[in-house]
Short mmCIF file of C-alpha atoms and ligand atoms in Angstrom, two decimals:
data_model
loop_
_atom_site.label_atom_id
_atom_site.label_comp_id
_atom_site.label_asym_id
_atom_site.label_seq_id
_atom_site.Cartn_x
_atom_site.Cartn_y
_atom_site.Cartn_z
CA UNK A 1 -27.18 -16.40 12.58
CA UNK A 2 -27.60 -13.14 11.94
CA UNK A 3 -24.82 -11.01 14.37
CA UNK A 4 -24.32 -7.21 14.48
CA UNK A 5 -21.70 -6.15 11.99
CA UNK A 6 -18.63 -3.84 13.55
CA UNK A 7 -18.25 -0.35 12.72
CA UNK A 8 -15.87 2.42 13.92
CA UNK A 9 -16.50 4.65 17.10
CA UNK A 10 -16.39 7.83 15.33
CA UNK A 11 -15.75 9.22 11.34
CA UNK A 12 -12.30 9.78 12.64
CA UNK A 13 -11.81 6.20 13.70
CA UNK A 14 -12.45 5.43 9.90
CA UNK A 15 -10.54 8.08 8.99
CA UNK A 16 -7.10 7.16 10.54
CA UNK A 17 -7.81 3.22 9.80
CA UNK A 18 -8.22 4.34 6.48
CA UNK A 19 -5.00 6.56 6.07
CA UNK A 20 -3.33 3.89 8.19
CA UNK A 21 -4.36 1.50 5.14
CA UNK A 22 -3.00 3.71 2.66
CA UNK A 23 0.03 5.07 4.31
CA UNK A 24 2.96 2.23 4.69
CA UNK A 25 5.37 0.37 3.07
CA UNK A 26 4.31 1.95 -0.36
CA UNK A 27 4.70 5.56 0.40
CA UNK A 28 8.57 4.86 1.68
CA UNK A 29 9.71 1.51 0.38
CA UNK A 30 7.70 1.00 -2.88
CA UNK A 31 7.44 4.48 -3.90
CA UNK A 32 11.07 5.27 -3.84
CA UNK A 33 12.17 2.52 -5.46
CA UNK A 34 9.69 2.40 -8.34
CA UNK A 35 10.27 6.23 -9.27
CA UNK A 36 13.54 5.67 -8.53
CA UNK A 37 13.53 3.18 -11.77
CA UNK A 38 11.22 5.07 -13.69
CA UNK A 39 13.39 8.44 -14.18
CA UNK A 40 12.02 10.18 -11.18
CA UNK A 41 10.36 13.44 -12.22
CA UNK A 42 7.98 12.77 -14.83
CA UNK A 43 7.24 9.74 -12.58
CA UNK A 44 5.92 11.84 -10.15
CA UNK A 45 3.87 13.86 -12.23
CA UNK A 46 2.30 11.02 -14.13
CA UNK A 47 1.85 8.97 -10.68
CA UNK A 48 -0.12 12.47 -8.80
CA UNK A 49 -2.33 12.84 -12.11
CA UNK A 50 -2.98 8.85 -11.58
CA UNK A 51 -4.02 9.69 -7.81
CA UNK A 52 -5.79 12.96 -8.82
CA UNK A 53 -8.24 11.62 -11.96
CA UNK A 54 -8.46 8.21 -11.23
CA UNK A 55 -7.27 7.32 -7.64
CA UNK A 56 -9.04 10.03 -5.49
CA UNK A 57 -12.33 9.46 -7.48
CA UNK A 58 -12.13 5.76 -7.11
CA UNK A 59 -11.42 6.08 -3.89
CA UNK A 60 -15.32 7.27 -3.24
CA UNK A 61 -16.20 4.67 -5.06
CA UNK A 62 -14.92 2.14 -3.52
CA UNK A 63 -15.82 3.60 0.25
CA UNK A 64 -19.59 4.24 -0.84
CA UNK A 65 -19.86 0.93 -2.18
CA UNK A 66 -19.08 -0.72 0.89
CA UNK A 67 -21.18 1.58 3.01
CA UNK A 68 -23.90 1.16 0.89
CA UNK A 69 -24.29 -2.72 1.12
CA UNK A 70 -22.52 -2.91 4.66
CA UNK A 71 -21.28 -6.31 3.34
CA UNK A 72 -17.67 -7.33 2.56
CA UNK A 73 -16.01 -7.43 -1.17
CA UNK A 74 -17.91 -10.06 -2.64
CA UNK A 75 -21.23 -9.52 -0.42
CA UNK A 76 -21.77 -6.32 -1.34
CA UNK A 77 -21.59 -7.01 -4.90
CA UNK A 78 -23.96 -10.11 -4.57
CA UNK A 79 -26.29 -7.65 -2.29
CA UNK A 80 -26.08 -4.74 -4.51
CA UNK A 81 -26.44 -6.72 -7.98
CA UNK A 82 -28.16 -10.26 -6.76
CA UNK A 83 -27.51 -12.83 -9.60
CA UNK A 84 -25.41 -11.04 -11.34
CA UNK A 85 -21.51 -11.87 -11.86
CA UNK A 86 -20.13 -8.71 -10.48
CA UNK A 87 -19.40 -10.62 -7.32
CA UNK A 88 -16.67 -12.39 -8.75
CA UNK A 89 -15.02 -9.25 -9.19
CA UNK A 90 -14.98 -10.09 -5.12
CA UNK A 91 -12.80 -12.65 -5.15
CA UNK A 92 -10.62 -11.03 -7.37
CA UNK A 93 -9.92 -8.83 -4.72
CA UNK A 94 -9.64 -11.74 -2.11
CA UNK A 95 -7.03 -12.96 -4.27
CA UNK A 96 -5.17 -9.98 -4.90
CA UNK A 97 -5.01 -9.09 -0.84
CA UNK A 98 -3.20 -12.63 -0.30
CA UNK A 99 -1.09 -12.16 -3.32
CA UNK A 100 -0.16 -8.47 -1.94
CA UNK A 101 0.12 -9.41 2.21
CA UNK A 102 2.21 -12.28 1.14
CA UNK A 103 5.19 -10.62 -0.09
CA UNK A 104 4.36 -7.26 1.95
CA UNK A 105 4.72 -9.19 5.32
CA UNK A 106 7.97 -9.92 4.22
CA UNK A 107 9.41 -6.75 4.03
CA UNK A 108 7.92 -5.67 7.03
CA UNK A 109 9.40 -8.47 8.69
CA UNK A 110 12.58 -7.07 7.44
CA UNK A 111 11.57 -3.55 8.89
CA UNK A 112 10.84 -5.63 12.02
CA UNK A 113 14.41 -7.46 11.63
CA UNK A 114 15.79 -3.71 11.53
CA UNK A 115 14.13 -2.03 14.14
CA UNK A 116 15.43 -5.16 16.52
CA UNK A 117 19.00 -4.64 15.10
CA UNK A 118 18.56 -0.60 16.24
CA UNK A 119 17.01 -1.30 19.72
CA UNK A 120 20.00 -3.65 20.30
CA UNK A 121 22.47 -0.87 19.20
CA UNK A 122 24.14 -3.48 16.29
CA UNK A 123 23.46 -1.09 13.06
CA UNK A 124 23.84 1.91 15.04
CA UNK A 125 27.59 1.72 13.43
CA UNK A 126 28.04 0.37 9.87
CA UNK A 127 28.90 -3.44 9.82
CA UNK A 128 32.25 -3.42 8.65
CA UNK A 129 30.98 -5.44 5.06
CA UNK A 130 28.81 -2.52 4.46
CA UNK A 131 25.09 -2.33 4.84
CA UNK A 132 23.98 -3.58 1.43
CA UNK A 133 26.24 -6.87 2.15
CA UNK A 134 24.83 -7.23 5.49
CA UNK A 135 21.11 -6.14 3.52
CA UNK A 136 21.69 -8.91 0.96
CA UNK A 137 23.92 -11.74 3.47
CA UNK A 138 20.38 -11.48 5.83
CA UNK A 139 17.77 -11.62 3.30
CA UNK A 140 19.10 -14.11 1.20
CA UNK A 141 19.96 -16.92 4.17
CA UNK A 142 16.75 -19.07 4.76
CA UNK A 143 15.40 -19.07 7.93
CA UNK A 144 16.07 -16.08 9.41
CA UNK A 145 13.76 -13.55 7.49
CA UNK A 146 11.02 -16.62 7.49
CA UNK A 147 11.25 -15.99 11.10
CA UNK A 148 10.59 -12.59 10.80
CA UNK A 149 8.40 -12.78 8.05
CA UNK A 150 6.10 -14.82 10.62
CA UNK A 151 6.49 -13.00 13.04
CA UNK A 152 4.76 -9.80 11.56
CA UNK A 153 2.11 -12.11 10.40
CA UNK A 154 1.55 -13.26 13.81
CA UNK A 155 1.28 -9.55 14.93
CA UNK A 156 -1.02 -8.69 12.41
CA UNK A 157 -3.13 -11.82 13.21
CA UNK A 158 -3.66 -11.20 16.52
CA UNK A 159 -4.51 -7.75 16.27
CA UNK A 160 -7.41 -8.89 13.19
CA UNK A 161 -8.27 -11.50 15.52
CA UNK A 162 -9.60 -9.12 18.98
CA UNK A 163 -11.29 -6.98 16.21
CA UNK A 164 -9.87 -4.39 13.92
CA UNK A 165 -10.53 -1.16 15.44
CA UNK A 166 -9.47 -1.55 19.34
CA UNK A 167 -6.00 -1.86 18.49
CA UNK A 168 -5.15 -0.31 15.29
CA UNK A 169 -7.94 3.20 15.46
CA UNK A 170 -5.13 3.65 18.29
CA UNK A 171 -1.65 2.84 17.11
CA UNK A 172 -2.32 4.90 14.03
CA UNK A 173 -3.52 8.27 16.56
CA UNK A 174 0.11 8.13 18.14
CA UNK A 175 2.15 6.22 15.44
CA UNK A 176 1.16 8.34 12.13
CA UNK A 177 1.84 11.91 13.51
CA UNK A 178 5.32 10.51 14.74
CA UNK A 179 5.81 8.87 11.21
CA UNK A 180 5.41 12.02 9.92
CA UNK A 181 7.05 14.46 12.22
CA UNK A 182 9.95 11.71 11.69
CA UNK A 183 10.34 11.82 8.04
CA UNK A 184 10.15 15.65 8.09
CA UNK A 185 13.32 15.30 10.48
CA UNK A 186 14.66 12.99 7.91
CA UNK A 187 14.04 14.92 5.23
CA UNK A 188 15.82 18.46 6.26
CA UNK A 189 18.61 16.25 7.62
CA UNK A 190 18.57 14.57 3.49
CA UNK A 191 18.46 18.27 2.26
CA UNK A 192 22.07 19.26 4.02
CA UNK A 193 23.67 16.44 2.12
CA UNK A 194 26.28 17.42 0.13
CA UNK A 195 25.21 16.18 -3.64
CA UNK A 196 21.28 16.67 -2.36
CA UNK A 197 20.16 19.14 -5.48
CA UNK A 198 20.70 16.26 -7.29
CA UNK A 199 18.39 14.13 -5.98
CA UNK A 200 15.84 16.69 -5.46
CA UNK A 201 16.24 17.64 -9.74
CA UNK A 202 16.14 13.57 -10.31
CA UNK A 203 12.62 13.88 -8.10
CA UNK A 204 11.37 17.26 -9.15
CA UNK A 205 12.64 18.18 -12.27
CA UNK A 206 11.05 15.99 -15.41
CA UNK A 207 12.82 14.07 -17.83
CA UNK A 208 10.18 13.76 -20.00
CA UNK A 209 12.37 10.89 -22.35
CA UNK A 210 11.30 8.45 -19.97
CA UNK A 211 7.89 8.84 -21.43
CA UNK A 212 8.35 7.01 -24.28
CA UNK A 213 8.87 4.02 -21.96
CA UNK A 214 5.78 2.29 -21.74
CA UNK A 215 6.29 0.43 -18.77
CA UNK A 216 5.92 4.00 -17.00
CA UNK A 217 2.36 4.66 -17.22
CA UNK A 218 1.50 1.04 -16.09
CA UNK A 219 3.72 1.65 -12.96
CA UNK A 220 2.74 5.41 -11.94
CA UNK A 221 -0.87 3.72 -12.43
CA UNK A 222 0.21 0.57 -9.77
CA UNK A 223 1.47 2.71 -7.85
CA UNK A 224 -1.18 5.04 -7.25
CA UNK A 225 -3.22 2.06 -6.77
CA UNK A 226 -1.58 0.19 -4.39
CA UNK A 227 -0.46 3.61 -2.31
CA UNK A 228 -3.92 4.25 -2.04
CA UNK A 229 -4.98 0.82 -0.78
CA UNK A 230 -7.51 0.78 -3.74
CA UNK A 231 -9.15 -2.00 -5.89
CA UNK A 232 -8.71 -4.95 -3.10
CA UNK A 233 -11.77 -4.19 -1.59
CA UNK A 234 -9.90 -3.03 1.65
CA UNK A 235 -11.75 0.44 1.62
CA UNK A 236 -15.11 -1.05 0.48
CA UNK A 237 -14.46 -3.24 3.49
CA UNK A 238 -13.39 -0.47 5.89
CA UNK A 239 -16.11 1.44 4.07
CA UNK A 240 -18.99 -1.33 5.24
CA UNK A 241 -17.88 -0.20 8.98
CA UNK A 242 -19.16 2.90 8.27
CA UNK A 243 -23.01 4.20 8.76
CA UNK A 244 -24.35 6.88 5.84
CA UNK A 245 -24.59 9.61 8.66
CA UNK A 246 -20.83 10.17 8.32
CA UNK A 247 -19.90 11.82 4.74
CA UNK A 248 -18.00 10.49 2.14
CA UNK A 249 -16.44 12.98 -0.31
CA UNK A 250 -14.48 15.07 2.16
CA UNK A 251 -12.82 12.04 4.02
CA UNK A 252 -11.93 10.16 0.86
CA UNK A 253 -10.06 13.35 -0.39
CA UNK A 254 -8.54 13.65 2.76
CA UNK A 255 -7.24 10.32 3.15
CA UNK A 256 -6.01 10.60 -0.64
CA UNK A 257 -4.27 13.75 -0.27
CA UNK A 258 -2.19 12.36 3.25
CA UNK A 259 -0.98 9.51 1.19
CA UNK A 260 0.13 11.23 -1.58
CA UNK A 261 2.26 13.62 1.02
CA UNK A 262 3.77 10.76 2.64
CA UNK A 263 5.19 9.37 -0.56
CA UNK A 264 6.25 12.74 -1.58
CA UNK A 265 8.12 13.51 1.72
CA UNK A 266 9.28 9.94 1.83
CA UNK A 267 10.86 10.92 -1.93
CA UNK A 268 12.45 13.85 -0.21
CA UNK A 269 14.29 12.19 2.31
CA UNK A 270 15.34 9.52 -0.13
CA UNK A 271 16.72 10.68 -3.38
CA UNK A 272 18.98 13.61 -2.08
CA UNK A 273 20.60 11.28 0.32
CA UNK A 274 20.81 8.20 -2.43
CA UNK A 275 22.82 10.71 -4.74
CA UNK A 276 24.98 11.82 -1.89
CA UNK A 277 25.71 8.23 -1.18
CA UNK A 278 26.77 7.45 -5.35
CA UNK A 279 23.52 4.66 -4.93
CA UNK A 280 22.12 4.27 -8.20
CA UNK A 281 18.29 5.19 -7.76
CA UNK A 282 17.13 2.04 -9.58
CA UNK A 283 18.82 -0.09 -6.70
CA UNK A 284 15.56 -1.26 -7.06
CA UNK A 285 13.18 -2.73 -3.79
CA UNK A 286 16.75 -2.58 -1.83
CA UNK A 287 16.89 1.36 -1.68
CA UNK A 288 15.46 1.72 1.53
CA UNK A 289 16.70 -0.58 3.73
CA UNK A 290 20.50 0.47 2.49
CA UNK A 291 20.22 3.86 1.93
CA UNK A 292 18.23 4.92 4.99
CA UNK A 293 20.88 3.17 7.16
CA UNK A 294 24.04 4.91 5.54
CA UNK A 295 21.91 8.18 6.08
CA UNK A 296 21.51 7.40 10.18
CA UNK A 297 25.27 6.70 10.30
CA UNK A 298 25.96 10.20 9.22
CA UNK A 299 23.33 11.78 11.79
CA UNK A 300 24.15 12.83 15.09
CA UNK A 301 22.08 10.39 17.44
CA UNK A 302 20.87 8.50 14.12
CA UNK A 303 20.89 5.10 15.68
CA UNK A 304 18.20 6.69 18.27
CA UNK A 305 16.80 8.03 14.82
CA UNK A 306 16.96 4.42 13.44
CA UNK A 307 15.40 3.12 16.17
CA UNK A 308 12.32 5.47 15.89
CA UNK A 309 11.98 5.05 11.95
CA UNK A 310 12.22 1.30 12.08
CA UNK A 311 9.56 1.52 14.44
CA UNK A 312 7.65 3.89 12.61
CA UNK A 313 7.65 1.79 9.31
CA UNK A 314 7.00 -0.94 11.11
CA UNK A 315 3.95 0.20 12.67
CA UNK A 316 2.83 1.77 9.49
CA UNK A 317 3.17 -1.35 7.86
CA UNK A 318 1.10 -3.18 10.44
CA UNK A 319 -1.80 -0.80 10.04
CA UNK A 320 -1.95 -1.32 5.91
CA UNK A 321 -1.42 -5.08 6.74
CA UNK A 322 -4.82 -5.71 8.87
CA UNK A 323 -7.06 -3.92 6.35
CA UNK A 324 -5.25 -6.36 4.11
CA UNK A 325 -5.85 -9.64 6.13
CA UNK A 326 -9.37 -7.52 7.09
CA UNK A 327 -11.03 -8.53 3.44
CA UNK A 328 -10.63 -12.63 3.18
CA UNK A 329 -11.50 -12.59 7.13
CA UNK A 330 -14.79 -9.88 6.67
CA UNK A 331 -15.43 -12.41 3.87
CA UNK A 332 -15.29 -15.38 5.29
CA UNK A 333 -16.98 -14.49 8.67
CA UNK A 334 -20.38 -13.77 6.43
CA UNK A 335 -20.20 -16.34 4.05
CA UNK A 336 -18.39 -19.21 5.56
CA UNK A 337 -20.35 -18.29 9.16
CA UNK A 338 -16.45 -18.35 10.63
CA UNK A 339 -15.20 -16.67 14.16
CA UNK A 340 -12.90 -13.95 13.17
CA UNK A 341 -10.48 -15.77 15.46
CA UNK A 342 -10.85 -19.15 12.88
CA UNK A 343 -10.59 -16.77 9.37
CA UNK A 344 -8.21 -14.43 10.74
CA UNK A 345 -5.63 -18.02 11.74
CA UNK A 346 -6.35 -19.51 8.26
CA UNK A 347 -6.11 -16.54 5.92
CA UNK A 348 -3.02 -15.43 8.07
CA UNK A 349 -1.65 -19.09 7.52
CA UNK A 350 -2.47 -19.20 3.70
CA UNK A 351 -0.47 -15.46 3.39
CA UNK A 352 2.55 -16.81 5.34
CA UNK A 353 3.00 -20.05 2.97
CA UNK A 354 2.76 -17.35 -0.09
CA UNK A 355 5.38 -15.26 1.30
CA UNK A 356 7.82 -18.14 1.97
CA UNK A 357 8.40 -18.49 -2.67
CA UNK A 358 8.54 -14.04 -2.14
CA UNK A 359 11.14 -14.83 0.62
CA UNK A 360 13.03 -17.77 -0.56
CA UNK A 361 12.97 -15.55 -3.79
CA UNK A 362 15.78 -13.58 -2.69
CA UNK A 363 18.07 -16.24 -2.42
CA UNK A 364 17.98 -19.91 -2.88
CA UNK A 365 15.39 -19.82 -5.20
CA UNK A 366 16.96 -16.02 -7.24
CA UNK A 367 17.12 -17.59 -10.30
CA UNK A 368 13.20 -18.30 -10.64
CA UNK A 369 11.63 -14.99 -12.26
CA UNK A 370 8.23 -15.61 -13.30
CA UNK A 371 7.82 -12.73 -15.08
CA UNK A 372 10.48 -11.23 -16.97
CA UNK A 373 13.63 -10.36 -15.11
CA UNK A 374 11.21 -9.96 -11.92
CA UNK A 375 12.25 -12.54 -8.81
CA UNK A 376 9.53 -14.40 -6.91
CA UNK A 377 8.42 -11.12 -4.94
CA UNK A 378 8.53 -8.41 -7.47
CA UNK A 379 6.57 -10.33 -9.77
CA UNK A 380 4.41 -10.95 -7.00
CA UNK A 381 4.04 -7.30 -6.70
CA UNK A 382 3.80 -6.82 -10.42
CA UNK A 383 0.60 -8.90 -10.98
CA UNK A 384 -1.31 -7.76 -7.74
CA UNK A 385 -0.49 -3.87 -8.54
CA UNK A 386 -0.69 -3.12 -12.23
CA UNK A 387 -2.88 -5.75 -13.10
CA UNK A 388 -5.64 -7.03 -10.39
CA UNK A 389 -5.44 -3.43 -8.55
CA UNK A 390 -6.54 -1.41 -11.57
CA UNK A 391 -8.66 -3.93 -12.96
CA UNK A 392 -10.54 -4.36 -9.71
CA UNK A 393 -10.80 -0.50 -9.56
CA UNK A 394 -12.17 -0.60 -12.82
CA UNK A 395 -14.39 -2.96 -12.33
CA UNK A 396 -15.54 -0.99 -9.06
CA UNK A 397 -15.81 2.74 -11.47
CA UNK A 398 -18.05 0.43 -14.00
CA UNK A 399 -20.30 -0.76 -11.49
CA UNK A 400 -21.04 2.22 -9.60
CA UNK A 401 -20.97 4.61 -12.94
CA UNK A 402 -23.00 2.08 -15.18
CA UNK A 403 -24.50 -0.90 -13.20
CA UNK A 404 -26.27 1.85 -11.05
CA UNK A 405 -28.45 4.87 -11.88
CA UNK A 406 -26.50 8.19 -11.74
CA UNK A 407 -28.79 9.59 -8.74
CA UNK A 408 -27.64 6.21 -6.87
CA UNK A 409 -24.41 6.74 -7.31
CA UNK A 410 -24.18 10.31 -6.47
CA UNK A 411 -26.35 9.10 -3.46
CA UNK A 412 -24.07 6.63 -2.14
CA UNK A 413 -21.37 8.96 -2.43
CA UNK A 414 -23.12 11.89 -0.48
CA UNK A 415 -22.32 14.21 -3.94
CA UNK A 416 -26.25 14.53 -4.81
CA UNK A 417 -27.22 17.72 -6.06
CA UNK A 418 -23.69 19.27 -6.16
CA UNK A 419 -21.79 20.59 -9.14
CA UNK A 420 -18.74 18.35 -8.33
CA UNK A 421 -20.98 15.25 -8.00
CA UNK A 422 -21.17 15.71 -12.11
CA UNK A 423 -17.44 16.08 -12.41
CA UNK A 424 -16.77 13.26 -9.97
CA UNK A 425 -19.63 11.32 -11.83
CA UNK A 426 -17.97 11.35 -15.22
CA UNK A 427 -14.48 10.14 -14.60
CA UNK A 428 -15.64 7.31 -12.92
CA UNK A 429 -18.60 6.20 -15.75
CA UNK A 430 -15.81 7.12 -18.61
CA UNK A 431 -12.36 8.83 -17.58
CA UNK A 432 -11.10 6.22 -14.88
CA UNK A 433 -12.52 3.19 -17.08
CA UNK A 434 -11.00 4.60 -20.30
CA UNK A 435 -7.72 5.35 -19.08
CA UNK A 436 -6.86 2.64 -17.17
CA UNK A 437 -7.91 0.01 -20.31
CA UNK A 438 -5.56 2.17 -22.52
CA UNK A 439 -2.78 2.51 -19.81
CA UNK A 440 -2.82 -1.51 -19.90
CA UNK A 441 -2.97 -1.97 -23.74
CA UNK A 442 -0.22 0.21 -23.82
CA UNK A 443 1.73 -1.65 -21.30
CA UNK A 444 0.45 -4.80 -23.67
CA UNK A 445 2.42 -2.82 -26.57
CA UNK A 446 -1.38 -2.69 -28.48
CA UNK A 447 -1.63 0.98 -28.06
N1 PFF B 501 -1.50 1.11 0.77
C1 PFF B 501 -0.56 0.26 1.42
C2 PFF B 501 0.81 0.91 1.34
O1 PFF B 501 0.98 1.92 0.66
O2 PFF B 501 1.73 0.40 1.97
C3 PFF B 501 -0.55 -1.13 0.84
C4 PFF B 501 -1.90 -1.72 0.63
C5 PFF B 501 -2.77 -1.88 1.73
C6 PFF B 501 -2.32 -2.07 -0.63
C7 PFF B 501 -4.05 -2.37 1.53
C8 PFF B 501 -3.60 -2.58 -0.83
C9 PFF B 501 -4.44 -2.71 0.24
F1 PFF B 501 -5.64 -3.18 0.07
#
């Protein structure tokens, strides 16, 4: 049975999913914390030349792919290059969006557990351990952030399950702007600190020493990746929603250029007000939900101002989650002839058993670290972003720059007959490609 695919009401409906797919946890939570390890300022600049050659450019790619076959991750590769193996590229991508919603659900659930503690007025005052106690004494008991955990997957079930766009195309029209106009708030409010210069030289000024860290260029790269939502097949998903008569090239850069300002405003409001508060920046994953609090207790009204941001991150989190739990369910609806009611319950089920290891991997199970020092969740978050992100980006840049002609690429991306299309063109056949395999051979320590 052949049924009408979905697509958005309007460009703009694609364009706020879309942003509301890049913009979330990863702009506030991961972004601070992982330049906030890497040394800060020549993080940033490696992380917006990431975005800027490889992320912005693969973002069309990924977008025109999708709206050329109109077919989720693995369909449009099978439909694009029939009986060929790029498909399997596909379920890379499945597997990376259940690795990545598994432990992201998590801490959203703990932005959820937050925004509850605001509404009921508890953290409007500092508990009297301390928030990082009362950060680590919640997170690391068993059932309560389970509950919560669950809870955000049930949220983001239901709101996959009555069809993507009803729901979301409108929480993300009130719910970004406020994000936004709240972190600006934030953000002067970091700036009066006492002790805020310093954070603002540890985010703007470079130490370039930390390049000779290889570990660096691996994580400005995962980061740009997973900030941007790219290589899951989320935007070639979103993307398929889409009909050709709406262009590409402007929308991608927009969308790219938003994200990029969250995390840098997020950064803002962060490091001044984690070197007022003597936190060390490479507090690591924690940074936020410590540091943010101790900020609020300082603010006039900040408990009404932790009541809005919870809410905000929360919500911001929701919208990246659904594009996330969007690309097994798109998948499985076409190939496995599912309702999106029976693959939205299933994937959703299948995430929430991942994220119980990420979960239980803050405290009765700390001492398991797959991969190197890295607990259940960060390693998690290791493998989805700097390997199967770039690697399914790459894949995505080779297929469009070599699998197809360079007039159907340029085509697909709406670039034909345009100077930049040539540009655009040759960092995604050789640039994006070349870069990213020497970015991970260095990480390898080959390079
Ligand atoms: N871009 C989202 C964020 O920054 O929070 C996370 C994400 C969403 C990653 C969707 C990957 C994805 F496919």
């Amino acid at each position: 049975m052949n049924m009408a695919r979905e697509s958005w009401a309007s460009k703009l409906g694609f364009m706020l999913a879309a942003m509301g797919s890049a913009v979330g946890l990863g702009n506030i939570w991961r972004f601070s914390y992982v330049a906030g390890e890497n040394g800060g300022g020549a993080f940033l600049i490696l992380y917006l030349i990431s975005v800027l050659v490889i992320g912005i450019p693969l973002l069309l790619v990924e977008v025109s792919i999708g709206r050329k076959a109109q077919s989720d991750v693995v369909g449009s590769y099978e439909k694009l290059a029939p009986g060929k193996p790029w498909y399997l590229a596909g379920f890379f991508g499945i597997g990376a969006s259940l690795l990545i919603l598994g432990f992201y659900s998590v801490v959203a659930g703990w932005s959820f557990y937050y925004f509850w503690n605001y509404l009921n007025g508890f953290f409007f005052n500092e508990p009297q351990e301390g928030y990082g106690p009362a950060f680590e004494s919640f997170t690391t008991t068993l059932t309560q952030p389970l509950i919560w955990h669950g809870l955000f997957m049930v949220v983001t079930i239901l709101i996959v399950l009555s069809g993507v766009k009803k729901g979301i195309e409108l929480a993300n029209k009130i719910f970004m702007p406020l994000l936004a106009i709240l972190l600006i708030i934030l953000a002067g409010f970091s700036l009066s600190l006492d002790g805020a210069a310093e954070g603002m030289r540890f985010l703007f000024q470079p130490d370039w020493s930390v390049l000779s860290d290889p570990t660096v260029y691996i994580s400005a790269l995962g980061q740009a990746f997973f900030s941007l939502s790219l290589g899951v097949g989320a935007m070639m998903t979103y993307g398929s929603y889409l009909s050709s008569s709406h262009k590409l090239p402007g929308a991608t850069f927009g969308i790219g250029i938003m994200d990029t300002l969250f995390a840098i405003i997020s950064g803002v409001v962060i490091f001044p007000a984690v070197f007022a508060f003597s936190i060390e920046p490479d507090s690591g994953p924690v940074l936020v939900f410590i540091t943010l609090p101790s900020i609020f207790n300082q603010m006039p009204f900040g408990g009404y101002v932790g009541i809005l941001f919870f809410l905000s991150l929360s919500l911001a989190a929701i919208s990246s989650s659904v594009s996330l739990l969007e690309v097994p369910v798109s998948y499985l609806m076409r190939a496995a002839s599912w309702t999106r009611r029976k693959a939205a319950m299933v994937s959703g089920l299948i995430i929430f058993i991942l994220g119980i290891g990420a979960s239980l991997g803050m405290g009765v199970l700390a001492g398991v670290t797959p991969i190197g020092e890295n607990n259940i969740m960060d390693s998690m978050d290791y493998i989805a972003s700097n390997i199967f992100l770039p690697l399914g980006g790459m894949t995505m840049a080779l297929f469009v720059g070599w699998h197809f002609t360079k007039r159907t690429a340029l085509e697909a991306a709406d670039l034909s007959g345009t100077g930049l299309g040539s540009v655009w063109y040759g960092l995604v056949r050789y640039i994006a490609p070349i870069l990213i395999v020497i970015i991970f051979l260095q990480a390898l320590g080959l390079f």
